[in-house]
PDB file of C-alpha atoms in Angstrom:
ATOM      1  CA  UNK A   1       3.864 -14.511  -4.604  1.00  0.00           C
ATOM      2  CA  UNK A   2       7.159 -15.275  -2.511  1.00  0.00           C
ATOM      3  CA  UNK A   3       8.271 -13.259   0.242  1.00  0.00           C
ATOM      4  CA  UNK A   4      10.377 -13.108   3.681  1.00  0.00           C
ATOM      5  CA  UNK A   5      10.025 -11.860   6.195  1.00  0.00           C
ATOM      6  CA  UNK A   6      12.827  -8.959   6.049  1.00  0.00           C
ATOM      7  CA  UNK A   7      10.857  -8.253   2.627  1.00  0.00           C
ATOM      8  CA  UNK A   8       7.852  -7.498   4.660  1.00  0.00           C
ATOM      9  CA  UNK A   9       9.668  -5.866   6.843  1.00  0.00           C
ATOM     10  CA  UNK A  10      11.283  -3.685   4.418  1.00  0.00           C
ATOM     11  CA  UNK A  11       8.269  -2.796   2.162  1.00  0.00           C
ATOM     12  CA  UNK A  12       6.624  -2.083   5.159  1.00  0.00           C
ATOM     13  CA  UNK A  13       9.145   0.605   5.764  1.00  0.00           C
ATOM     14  CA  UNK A  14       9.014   2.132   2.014  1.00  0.00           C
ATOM     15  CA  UNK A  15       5.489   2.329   2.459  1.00  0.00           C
ATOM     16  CA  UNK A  16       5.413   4.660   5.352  1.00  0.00           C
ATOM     17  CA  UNK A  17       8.168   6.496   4.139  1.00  0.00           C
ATOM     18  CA  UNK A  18       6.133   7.278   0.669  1.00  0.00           C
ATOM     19  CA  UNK A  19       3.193   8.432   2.901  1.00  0.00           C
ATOM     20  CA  UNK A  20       4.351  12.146   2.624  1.00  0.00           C
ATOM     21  CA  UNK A  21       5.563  13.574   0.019  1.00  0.00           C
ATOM     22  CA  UNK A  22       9.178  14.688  -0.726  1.00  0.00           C
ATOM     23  CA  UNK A  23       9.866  18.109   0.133  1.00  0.00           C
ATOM     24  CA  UNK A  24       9.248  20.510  -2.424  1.00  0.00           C
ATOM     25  CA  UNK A  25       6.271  18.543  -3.264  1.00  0.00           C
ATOM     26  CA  UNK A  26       2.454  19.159  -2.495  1.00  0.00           C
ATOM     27  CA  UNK A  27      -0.756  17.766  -4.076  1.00  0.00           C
ATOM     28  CA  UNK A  28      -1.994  21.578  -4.765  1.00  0.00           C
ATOM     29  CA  UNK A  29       1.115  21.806  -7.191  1.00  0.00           C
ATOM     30  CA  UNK A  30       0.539  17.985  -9.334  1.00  0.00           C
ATOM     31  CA  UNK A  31      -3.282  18.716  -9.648  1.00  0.00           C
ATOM     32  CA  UNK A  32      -5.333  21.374 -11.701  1.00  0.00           C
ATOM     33  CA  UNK A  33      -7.056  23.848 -10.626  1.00  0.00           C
ATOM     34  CA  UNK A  34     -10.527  22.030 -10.472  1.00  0.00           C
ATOM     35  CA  UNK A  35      -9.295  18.956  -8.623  1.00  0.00           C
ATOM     36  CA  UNK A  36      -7.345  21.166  -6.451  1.00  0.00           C
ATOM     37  CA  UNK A  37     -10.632  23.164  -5.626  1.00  0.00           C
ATOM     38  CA  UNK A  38     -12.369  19.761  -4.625  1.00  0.00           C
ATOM     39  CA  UNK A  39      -9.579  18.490  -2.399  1.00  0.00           C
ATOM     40  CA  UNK A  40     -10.309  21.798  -0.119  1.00  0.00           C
ATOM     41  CA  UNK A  41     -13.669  21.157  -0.742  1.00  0.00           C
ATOM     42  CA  UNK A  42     -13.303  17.516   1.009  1.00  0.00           C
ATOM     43  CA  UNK A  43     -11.312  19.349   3.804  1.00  0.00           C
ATOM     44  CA  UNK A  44     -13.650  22.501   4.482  1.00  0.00           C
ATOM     45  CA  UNK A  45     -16.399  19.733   5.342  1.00  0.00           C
ATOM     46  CA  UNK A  46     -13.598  18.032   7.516  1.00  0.00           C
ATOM     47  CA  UNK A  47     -13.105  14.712   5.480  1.00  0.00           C
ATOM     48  CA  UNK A  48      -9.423  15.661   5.132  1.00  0.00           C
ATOM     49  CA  UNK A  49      -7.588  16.555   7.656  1.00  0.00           C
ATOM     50  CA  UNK A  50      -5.657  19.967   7.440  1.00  0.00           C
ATOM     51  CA  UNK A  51      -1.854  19.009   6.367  1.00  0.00           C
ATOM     52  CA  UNK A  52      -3.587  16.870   3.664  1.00  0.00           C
ATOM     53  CA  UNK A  53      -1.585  18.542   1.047  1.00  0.00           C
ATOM     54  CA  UNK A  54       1.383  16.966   1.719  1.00  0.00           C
ATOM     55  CA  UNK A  55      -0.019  13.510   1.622  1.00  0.00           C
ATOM     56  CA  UNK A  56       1.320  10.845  -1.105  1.00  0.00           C
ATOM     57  CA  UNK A  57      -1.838  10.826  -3.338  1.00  0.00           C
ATOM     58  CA  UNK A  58      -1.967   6.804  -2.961  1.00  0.00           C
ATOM     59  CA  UNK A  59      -2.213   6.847  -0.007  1.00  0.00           C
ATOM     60  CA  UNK A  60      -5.119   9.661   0.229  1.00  0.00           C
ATOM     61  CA  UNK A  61      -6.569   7.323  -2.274  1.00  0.00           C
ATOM     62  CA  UNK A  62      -7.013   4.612   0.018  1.00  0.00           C
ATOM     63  CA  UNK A  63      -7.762   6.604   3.518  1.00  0.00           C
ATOM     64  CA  UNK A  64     -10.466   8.288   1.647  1.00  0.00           C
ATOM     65  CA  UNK A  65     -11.341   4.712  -0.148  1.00  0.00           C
ATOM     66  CA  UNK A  66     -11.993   3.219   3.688  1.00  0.00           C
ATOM     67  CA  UNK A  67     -14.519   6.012   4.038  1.00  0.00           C
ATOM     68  CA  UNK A  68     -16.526   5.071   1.098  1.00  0.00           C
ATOM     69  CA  UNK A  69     -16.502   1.020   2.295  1.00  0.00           C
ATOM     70  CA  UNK A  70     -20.647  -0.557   1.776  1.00  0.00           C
ATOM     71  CA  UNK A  71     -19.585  -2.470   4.784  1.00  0.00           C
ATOM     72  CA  UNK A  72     -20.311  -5.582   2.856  1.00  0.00           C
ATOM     73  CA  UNK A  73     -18.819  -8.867   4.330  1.00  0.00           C
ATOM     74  CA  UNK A  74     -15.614 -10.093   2.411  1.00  0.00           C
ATOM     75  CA  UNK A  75     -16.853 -13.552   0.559  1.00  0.00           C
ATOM     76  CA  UNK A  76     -14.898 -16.252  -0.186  1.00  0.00           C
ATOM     77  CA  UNK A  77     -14.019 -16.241  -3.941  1.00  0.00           C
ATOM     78  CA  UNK A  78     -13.670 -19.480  -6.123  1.00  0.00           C
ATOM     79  CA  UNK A  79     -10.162 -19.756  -5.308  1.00  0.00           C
ATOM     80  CA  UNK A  80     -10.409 -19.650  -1.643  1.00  0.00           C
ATOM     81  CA  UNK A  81     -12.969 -22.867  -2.550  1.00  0.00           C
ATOM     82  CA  UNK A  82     -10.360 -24.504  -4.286  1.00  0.00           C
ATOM     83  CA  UNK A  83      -7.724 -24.819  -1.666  1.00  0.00           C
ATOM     84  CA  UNK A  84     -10.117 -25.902   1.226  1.00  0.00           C
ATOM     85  CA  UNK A  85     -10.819 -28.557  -1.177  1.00  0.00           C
ATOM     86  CA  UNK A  86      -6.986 -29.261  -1.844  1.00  0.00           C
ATOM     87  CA  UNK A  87      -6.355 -29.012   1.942  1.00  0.00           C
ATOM     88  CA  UNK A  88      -9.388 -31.239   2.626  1.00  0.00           C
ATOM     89  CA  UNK A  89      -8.145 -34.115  -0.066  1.00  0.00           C
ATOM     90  CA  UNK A  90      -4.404 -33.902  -0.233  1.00  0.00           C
ATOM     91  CA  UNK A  91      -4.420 -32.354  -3.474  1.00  0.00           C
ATOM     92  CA  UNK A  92      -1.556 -30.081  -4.827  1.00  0.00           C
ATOM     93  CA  UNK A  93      -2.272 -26.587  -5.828  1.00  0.00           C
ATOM     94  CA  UNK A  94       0.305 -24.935  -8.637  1.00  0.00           C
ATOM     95  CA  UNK A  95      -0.079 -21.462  -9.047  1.00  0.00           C
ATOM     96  CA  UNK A  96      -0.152 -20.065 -12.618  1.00  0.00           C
ATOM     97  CA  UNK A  97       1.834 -17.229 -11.988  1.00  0.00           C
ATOM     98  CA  UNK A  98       4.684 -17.008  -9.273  1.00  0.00           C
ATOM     99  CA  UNK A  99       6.602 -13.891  -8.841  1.00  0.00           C
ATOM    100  CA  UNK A 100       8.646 -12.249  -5.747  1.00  0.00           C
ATOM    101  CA  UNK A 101       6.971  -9.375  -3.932  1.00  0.00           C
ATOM    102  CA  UNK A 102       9.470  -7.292  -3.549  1.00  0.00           C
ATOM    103  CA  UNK A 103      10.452  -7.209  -7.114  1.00  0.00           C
ATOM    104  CA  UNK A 104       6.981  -7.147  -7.979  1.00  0.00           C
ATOM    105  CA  UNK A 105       6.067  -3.809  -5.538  1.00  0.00           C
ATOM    106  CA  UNK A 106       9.889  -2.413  -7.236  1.00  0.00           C
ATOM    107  CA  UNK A 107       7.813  -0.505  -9.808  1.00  0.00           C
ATOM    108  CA  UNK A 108       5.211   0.957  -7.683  1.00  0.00           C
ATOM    109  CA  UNK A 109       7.702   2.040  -4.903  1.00  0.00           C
ATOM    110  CA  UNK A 110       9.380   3.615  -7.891  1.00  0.00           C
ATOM    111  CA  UNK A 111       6.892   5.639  -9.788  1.00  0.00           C
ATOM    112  CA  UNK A 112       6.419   9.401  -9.662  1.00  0.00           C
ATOM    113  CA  UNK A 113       3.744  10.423  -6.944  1.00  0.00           C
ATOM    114  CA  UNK A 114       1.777  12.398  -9.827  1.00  0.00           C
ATOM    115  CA  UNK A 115       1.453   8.687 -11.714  1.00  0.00           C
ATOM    116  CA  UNK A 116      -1.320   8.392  -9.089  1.00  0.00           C
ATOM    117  CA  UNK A 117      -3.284  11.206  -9.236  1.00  0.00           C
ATOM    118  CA  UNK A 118      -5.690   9.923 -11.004  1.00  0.00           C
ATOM    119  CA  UNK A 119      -6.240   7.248  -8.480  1.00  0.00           C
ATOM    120  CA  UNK A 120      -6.704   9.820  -5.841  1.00  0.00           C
ATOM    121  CA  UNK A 121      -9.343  11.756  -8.190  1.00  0.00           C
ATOM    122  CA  UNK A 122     -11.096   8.290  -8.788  1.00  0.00           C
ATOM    123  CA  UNK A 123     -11.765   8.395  -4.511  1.00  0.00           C
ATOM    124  CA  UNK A 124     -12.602  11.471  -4.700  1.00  0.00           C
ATOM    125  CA  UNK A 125     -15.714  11.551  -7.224  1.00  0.00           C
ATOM    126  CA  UNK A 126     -16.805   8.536  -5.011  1.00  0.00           C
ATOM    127  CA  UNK A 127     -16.779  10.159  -2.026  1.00  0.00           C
ATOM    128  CA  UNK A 128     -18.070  12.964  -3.365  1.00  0.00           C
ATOM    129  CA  UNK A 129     -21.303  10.849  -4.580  1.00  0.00           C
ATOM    130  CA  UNK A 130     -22.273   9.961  -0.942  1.00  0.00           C
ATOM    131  CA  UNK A 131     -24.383   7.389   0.248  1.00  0.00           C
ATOM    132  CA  UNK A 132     -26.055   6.845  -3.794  1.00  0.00           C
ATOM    133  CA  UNK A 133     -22.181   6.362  -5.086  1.00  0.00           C
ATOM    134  CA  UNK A 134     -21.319   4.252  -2.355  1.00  0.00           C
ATOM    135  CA  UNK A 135     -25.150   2.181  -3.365  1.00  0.00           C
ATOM    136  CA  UNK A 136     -24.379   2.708  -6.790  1.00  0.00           C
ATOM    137  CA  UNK A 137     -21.167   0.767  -6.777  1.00  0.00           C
ATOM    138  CA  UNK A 138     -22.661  -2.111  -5.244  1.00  0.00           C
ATOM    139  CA  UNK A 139     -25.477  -2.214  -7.243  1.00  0.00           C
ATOM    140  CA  UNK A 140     -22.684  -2.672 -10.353  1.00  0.00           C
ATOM    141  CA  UNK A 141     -21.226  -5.045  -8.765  1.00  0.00           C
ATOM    142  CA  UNK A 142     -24.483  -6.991  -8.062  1.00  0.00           C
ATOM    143  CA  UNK A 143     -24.884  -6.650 -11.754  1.00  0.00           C
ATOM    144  CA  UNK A 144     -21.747  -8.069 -12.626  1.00  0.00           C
ATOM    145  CA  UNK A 145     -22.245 -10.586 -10.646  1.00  0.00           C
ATOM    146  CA  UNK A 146     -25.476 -11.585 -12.005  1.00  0.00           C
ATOM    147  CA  UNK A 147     -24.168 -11.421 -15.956  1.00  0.00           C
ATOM    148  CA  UNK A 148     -21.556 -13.661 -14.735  1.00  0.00           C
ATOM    149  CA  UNK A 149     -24.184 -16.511 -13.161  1.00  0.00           C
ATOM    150  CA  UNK A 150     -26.445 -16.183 -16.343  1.00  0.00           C
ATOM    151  CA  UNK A 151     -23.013 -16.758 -18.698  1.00  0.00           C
ATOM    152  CA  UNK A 152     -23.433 -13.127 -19.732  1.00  0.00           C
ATOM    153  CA  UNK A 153     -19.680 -12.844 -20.155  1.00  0.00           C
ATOM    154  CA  UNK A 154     -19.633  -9.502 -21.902  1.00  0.00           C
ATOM    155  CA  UNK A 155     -22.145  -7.864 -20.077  1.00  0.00           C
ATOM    156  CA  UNK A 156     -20.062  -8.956 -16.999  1.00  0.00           C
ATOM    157  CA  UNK A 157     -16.761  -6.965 -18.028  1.00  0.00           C
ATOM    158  CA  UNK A 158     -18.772  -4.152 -19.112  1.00  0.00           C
ATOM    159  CA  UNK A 159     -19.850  -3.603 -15.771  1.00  0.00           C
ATOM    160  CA  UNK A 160     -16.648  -3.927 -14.415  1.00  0.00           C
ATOM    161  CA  UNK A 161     -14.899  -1.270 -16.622  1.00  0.00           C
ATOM    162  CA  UNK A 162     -16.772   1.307 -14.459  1.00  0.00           C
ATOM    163  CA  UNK A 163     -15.240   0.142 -11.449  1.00  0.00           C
ATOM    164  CA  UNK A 164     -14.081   3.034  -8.737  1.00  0.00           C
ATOM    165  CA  UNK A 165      -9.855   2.221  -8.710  1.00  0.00           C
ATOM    166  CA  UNK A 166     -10.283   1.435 -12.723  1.00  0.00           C
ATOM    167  CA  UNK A 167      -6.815   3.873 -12.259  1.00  0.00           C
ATOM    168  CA  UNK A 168      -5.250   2.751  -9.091  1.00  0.00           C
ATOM    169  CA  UNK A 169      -2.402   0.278  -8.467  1.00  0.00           C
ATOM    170  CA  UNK A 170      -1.686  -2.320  -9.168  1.00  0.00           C
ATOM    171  CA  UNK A 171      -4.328  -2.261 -12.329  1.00  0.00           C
ATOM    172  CA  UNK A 172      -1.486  -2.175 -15.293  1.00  0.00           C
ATOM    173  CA  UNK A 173       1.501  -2.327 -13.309  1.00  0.00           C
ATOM    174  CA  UNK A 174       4.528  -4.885 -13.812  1.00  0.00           C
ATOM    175  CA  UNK A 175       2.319  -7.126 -11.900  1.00  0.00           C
ATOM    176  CA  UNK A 176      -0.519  -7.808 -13.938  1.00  0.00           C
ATOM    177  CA  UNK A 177       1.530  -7.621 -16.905  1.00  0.00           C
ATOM    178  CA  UNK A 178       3.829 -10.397 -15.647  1.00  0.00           C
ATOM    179  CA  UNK A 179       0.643 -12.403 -14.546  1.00  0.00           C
ATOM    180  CA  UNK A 180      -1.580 -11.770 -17.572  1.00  0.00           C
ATOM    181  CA  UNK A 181       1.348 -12.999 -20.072  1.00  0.00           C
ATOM    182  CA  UNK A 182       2.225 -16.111 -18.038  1.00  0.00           C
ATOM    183  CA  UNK A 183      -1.233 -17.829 -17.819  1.00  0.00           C
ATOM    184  CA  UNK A 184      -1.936 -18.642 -21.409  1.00  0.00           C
ATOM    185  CA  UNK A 185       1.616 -20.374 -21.542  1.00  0.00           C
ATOM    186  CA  UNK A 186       0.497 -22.302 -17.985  1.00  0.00           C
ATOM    187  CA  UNK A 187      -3.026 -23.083 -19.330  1.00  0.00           C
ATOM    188  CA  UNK A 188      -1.783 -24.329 -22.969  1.00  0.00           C
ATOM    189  CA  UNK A 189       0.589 -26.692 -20.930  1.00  0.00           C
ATOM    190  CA  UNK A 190      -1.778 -27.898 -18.890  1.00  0.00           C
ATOM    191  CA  UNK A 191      -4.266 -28.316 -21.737  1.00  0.00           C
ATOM    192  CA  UNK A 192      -1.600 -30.495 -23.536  1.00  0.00           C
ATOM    193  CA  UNK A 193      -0.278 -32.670 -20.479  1.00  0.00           C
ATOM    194  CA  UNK A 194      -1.974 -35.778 -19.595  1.00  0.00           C
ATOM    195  CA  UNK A 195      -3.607 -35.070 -16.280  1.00  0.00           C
ATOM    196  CA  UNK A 196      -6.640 -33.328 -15.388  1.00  0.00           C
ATOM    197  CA  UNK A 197      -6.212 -29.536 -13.818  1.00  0.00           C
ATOM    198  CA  UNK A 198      -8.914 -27.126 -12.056  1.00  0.00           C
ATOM    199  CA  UNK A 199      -8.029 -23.918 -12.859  1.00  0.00           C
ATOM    200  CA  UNK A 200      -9.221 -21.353 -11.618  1.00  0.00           C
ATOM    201  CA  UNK A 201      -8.654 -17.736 -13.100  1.00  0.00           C
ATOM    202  CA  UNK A 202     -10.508 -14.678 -12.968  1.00  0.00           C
ATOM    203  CA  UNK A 203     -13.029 -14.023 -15.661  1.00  0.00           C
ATOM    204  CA  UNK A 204     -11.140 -10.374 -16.892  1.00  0.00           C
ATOM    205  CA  UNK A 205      -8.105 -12.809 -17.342  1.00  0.00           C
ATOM    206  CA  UNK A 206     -10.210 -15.431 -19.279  1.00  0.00           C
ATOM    207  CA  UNK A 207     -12.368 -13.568 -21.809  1.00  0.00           C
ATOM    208  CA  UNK A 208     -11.566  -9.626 -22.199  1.00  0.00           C
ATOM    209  CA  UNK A 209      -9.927  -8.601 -25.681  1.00  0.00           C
ATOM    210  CA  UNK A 210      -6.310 -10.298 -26.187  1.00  0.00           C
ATOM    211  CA  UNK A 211      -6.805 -12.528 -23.045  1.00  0.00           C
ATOM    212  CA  UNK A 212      -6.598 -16.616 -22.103  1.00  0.00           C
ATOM    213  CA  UNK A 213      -9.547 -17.711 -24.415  1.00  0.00           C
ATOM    214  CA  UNK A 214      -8.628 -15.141 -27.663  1.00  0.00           C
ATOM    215  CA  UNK A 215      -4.508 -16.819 -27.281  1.00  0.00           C
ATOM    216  CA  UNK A 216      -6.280 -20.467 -27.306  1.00  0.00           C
ATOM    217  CA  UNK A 217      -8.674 -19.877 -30.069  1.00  0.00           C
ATOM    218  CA  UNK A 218      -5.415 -18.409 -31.946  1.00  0.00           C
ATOM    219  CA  UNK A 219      -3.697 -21.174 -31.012  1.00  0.00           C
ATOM    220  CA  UNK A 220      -6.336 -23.883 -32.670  1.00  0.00           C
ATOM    221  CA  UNK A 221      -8.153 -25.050 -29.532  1.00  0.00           C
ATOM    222  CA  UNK A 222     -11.599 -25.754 -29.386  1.00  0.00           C
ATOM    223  CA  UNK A 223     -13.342 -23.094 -26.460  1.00  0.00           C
ATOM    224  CA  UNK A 224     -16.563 -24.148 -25.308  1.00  0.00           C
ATOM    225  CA  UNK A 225     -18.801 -22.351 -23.056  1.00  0.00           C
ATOM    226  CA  UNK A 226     -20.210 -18.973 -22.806  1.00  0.00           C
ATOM    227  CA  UNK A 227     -20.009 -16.744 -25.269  1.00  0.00           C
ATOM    228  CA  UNK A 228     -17.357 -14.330 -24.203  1.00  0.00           C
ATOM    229  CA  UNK A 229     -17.435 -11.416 -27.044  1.00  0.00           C
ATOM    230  CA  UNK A 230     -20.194  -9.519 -28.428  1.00  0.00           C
TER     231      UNK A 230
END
């Protein structure tokens, strides 16, 4: 993703602008009676603050989301890996999918605050869960993690569809749409040029329904590997 800095500068801007809502607006109004009731709920045991109402419902998401944290350590993933290898040898990384951030975040920065409502509610029920919902997440993740190192490729994303911010941006935005169609047009090129690539994409990507391995197989390439449908 490309940026500059007065792009930084500026989303950083929109962002704290979006914090509250436009006047007119509060979350009491955009949610139903029941969510409503558990949003007080949250506050009348003082984990929202009173004013709350009037808070963009993204942005509750993710104060509430800090509060529900397993304070695991953040671990490098497979790409980080990768470029400390590249680094390390001279090697020259090409990213599969480029795009600019600020036309990227356009969409989000755009949408209705009641688009994210759901996001909010997904934050809630978590926090609402305690301590076992916090353990409980990690525990799925643990799971996932283990399908994934015993090449259980479906059991993997099965475990990840009940994942906390399943609703929250930027899952289906412009973003992932963008990325998701460019990388089976990258990876066929690669696969068809005549040097040798490491590519490393994320498992979702790869192997759910429609993804990088169903557009090769269409496309008459041999996949080998892990069995990546049930």
């Amino acid at each position: 993703v490309s940026f500059g800095l007065f792009s930084v500068i500026g989303l950083i801007g929109k962002w704290r602008a979006q914090a509250s809502l436009p006047k007119g607006q509060t979350l009491q109004i955009m949610t139903t009676p029941d969510q409503w009731a558990r949003l007080v709920a949250l506050r009348d045991r003082g984990i929202l603050k009173p004013g709350f109402e009037r808070v963009h419902p993204y942005h509750l998401a993710m104060r509430l989301g800090r509060s529900t944290r397993d304070g695991r350590r953040f671990e490098t993933g497979a790409d980080g890996y990768v470029r400390r290898y590249l680094r390390k040898h001279g090697g020259k990384e090409v990213p599969l999918a480029q795009g600019n951030l600020k036309g990227l975040t356009a969409e989000f920065f755009a949408s209705s605050p009641r688009e994210h409502v759901a996001c909010m509610m997904d934050a809630v029920t978590l926090l609402e869960a305690g301590q076992a919902g916090v353990q409980a997440r990690a525990t799925a993740r643990d799971a996932r993690s283990t399908a994934w190192a015993a090449r259980r490729v479906p059991d993997a994303l099965k475990d990840n569809a009940a994942d906390a911010q399943r609703s929250c941006w930027p899952r289906g935005s412009r973003m992932e749409r963008m990325r998701d169609a460019s990388l089976s047009p990258a990876i066929r090129s690669l696969l068809t040029g005549p040097q040798v690539t490491l590519a490393v994409v994320s498992l979702d990507s790869l192997a759910k329904p429609g993804g990088v391995l169903d557009d090769l197989v269409a496309d008459g390439f041999d996949v080998r590997g892990p069995r990546w449908k049930r």
